[in-house]
Short mmCIF file of C-alpha atoms in Angstrom, two decimals:
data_model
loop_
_atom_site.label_atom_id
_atom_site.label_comp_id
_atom_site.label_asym_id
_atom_site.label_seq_id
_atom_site.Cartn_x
_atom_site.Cartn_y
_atom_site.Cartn_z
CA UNK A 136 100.53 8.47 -246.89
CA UNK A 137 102.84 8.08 -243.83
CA UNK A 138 102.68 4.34 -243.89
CA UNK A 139 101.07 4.17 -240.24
CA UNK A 140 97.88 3.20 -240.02
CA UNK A 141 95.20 4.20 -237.20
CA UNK A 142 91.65 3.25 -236.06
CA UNK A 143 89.32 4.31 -235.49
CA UNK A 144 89.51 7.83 -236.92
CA UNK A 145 86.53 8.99 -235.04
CA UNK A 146 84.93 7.77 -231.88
CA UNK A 147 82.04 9.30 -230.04
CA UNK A 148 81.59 7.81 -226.24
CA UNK A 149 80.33 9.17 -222.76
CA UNK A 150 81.89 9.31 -219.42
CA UNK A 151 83.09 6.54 -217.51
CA UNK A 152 83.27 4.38 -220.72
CA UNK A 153 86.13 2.37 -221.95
CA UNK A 154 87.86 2.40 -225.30
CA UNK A 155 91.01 1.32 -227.43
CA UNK A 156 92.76 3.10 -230.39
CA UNK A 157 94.55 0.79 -232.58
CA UNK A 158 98.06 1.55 -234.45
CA UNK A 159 99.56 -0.35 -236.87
CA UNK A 160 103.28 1.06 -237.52
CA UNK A 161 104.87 1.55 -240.92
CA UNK A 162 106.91 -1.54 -241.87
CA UNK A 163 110.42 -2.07 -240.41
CA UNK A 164 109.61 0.30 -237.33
CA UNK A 165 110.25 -1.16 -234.43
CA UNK A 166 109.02 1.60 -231.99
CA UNK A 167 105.67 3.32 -231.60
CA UNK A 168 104.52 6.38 -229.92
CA UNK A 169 101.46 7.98 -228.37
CA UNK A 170 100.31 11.91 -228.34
CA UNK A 171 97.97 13.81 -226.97
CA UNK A 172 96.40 16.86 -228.82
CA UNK A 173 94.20 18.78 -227.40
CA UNK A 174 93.27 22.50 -227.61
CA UNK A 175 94.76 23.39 -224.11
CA UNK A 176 97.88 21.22 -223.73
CA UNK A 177 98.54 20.97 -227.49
CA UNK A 178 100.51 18.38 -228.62
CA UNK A 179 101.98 15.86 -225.80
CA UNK A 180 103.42 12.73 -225.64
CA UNK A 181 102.44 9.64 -223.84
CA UNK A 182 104.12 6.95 -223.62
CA UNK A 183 106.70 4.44 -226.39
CA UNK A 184 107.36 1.53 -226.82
CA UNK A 185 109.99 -0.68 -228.42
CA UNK A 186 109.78 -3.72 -230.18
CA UNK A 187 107.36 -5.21 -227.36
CA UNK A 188 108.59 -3.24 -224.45
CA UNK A 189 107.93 0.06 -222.73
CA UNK A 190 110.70 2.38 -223.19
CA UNK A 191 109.19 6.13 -221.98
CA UNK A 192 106.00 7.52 -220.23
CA UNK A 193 105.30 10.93 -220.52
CA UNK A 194 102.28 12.92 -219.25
CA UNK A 195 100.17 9.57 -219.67
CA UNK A 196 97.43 9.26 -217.16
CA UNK A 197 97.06 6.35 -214.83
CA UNK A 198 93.77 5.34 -216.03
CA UNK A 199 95.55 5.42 -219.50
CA UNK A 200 97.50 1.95 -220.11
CA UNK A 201 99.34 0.82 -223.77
CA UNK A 202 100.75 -1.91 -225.25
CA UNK A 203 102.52 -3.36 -228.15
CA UNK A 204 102.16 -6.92 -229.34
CA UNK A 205 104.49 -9.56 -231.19
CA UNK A 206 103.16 -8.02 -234.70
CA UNK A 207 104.35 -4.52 -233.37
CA UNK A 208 101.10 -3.05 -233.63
CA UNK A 209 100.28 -1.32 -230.51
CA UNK A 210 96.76 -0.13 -228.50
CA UNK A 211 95.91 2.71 -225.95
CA UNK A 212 93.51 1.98 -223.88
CA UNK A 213 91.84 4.78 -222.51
CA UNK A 214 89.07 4.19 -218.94
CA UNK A 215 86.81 5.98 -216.74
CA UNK A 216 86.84 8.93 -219.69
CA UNK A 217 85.84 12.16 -218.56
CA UNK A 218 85.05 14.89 -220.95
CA UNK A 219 88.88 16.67 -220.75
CA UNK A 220 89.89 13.79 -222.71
CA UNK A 221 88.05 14.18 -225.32
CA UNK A 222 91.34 15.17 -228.06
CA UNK A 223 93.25 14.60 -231.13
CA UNK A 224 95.18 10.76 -230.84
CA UNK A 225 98.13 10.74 -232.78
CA UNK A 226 100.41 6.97 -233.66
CA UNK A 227 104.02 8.00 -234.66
CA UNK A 228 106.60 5.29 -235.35
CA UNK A 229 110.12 5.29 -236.27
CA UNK A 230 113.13 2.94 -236.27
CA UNK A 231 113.49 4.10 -232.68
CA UNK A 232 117.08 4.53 -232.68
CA UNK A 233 119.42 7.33 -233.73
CA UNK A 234 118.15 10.48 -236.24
CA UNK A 235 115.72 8.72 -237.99
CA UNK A 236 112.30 11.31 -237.35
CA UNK A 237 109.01 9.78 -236.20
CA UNK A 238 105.88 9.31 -238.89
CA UNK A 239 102.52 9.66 -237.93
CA UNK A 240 99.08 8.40 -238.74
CA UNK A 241 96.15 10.49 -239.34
CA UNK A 242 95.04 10.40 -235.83
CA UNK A 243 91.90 9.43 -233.85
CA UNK A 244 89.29 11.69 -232.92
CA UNK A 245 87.95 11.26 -229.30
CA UNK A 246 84.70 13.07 -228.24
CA UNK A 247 83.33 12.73 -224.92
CA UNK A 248 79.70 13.22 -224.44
CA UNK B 23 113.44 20.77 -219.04
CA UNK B 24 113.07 21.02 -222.36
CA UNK B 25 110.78 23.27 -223.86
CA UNK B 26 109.84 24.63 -227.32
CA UNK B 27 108.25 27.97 -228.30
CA UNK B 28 106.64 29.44 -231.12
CA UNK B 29 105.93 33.17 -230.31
CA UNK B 30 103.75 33.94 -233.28
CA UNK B 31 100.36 31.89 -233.40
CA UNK B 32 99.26 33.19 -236.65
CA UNK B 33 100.99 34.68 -239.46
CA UNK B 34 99.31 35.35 -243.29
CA UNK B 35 101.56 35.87 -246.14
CA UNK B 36 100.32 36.86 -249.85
CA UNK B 37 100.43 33.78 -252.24
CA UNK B 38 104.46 33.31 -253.80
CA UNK B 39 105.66 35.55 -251.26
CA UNK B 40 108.27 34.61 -248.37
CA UNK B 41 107.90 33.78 -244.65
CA UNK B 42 109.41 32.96 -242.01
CA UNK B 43 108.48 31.45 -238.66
CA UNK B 44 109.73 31.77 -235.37
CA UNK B 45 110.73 28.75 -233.16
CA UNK B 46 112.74 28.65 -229.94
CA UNK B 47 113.89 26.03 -227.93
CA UNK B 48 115.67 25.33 -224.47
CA UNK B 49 117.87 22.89 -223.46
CA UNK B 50 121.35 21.98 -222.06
CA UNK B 51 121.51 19.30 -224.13
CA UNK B 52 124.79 19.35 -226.61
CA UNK B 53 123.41 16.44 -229.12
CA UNK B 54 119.73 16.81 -230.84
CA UNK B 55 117.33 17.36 -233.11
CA UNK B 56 115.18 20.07 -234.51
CA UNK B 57 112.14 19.19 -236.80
CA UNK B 58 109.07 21.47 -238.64
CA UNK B 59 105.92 19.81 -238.51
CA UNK B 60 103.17 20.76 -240.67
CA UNK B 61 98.93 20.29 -239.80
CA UNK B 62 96.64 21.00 -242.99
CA UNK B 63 93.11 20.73 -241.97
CA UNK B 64 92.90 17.21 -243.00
CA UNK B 65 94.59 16.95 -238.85
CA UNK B 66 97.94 14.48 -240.31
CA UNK B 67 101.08 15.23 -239.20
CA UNK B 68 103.46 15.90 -241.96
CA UNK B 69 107.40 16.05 -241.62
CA UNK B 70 108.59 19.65 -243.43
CA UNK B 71 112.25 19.43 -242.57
CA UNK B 72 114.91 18.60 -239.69
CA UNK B 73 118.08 19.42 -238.18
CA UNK B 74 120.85 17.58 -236.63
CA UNK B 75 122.45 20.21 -233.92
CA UNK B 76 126.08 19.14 -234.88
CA UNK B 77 125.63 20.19 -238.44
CA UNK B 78 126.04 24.18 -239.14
CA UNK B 79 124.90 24.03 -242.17
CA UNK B 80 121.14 24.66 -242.55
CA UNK B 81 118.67 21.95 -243.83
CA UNK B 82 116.77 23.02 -247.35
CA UNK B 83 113.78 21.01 -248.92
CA UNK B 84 112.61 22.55 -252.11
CA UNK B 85 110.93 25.76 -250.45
CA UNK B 86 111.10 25.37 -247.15
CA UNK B 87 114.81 25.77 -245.34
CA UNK B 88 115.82 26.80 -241.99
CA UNK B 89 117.85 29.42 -239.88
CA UNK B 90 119.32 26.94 -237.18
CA UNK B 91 121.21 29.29 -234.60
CA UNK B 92 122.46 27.00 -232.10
CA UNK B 93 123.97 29.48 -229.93
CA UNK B 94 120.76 31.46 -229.88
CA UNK B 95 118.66 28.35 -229.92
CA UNK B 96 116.71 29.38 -232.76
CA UNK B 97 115.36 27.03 -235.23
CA UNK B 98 113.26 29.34 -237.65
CA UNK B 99 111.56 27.84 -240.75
CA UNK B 100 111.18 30.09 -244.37
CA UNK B 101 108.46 28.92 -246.82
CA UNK B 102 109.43 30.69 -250.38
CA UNK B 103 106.88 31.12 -252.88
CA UNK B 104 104.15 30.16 -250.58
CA UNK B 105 101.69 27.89 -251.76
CA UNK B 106 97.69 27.76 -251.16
CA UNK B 107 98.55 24.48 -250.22
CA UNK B 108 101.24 25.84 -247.52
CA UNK B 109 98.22 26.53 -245.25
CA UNK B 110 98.91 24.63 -242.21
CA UNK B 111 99.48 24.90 -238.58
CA UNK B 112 103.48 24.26 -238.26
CA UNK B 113 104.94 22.66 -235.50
CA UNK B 114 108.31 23.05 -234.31
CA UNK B 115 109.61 20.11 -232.44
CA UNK B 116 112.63 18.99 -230.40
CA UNK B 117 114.20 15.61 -229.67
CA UNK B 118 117.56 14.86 -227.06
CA UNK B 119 119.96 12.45 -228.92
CA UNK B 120 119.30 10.61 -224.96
CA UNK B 121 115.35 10.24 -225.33
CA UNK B 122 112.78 9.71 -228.18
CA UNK B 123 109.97 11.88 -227.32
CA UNK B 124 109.11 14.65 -229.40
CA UNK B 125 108.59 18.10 -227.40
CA UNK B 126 106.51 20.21 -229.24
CA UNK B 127 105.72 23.67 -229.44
CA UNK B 128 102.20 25.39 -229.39
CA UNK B 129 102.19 25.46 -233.21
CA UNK B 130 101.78 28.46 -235.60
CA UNK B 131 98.85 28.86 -237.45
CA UNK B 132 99.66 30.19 -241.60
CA UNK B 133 97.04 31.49 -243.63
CA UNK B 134 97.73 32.03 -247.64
CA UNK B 135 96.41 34.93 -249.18
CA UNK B 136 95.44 34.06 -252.84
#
């Protein structure tokens, strides 16, 4: 058990819905990132943030937003879904400073019908 | 940029033999950080092992240790007496001392011969 907790683990939706994947860090992490897998761009990272505030965007799309709150657990919001997003959601967190490696949840599984 | 790649996406090894894994990387980055990643099919993310580039001396955990070349910018991982339970997809992954992001490569799938 990594200590960071995600949910859902699976969610089934159709096009043009909205939806929100919900991390909860592993105590006395401060930062919290977002990845992408899926089977054609493997494993890619979205977007951290630190302790409240955005710190780096990667490949994250525009109709994609995040956001951590006071409690430090953070959501990604995901809109106007098409079916290339259905994919593998990964939650890491870390310290966010220095050496210290990321852990990450189990993942949520996005299917778009 | 910084890229990662893993030029063998399967490999099979008979049960308590040795392996080894292949895992490149580029960068002109003088300070960072090299970590294995491991994927059963139960999809988590595990941590195997990691690197700090400014150490020579190669990380070891239990059976798994690396082959860090710097100069070659090879990071390679070696599973001894592989385990059922060493069936995975493994990850190799970079991080810039500068940044946080993980950069992943395209994974390597093992299979364990019983």
């Amino acid at each position: 058990d990594s200590g960071v907790t995600q949910t859902p683990k699976h969610l089934i939706t159709a096009t043009g819905q909205r939806v929100t994947l919900r991390c909860s860090p592993r105590s006395g992490d401060l930062s919290v990132y977002w990845y992408q897998q899926s089977l054609d761009q493997g494993l890619q990272f979205l977007i951290q943030y630190y302790n409240g505030e955005e710190r780096a965007k990667g490949n994250i799309l525009e109709r994609f937003s995040a956001q951590q709150f006071p409690d430090l657990h953070s959501e990604l919001n995901l809109s106007s879904l098409e079916l290339g997003d259905s994919a593998l959601y990964f939650c890491a967190s870390s310290v966010g400073r220095g050496y210290q490696p990321q852990h990450f949840g189990d993942g949520t599984r996005l299917s778009i019908l | 940029a910084q890229t990662v790649t893993q030029s063998q996406p399967e490999m099979s090894v008979q049960e308590a033999e040795t392996v080894t894994l292949s895992c490149t990387y580029d960068t002109s980055e003088s300070d960072y950080y090299l970590f294995w990643y491991k994927q059963p099919p139960s999809r988590q993310m595990i941590l195997v092992i990691r690197q700090e580039a400014y150490k020579q001396q190669n990380a070891t955990e239990n059976r798994f240790s690396v082959n860090f070349q710097k100069a070659a910018k090879s990071f390679s991982l070696k599973i001894s007496d592989s385990q059922l339970g060493d069936a995975a997809m493994y990850f190799c992954a970079y991080r810039w001392e500068g940044a946080q992001k993980l950069v992943f490569g395209q994974g390597t799938r093992l299979t364990i011969n019983p």
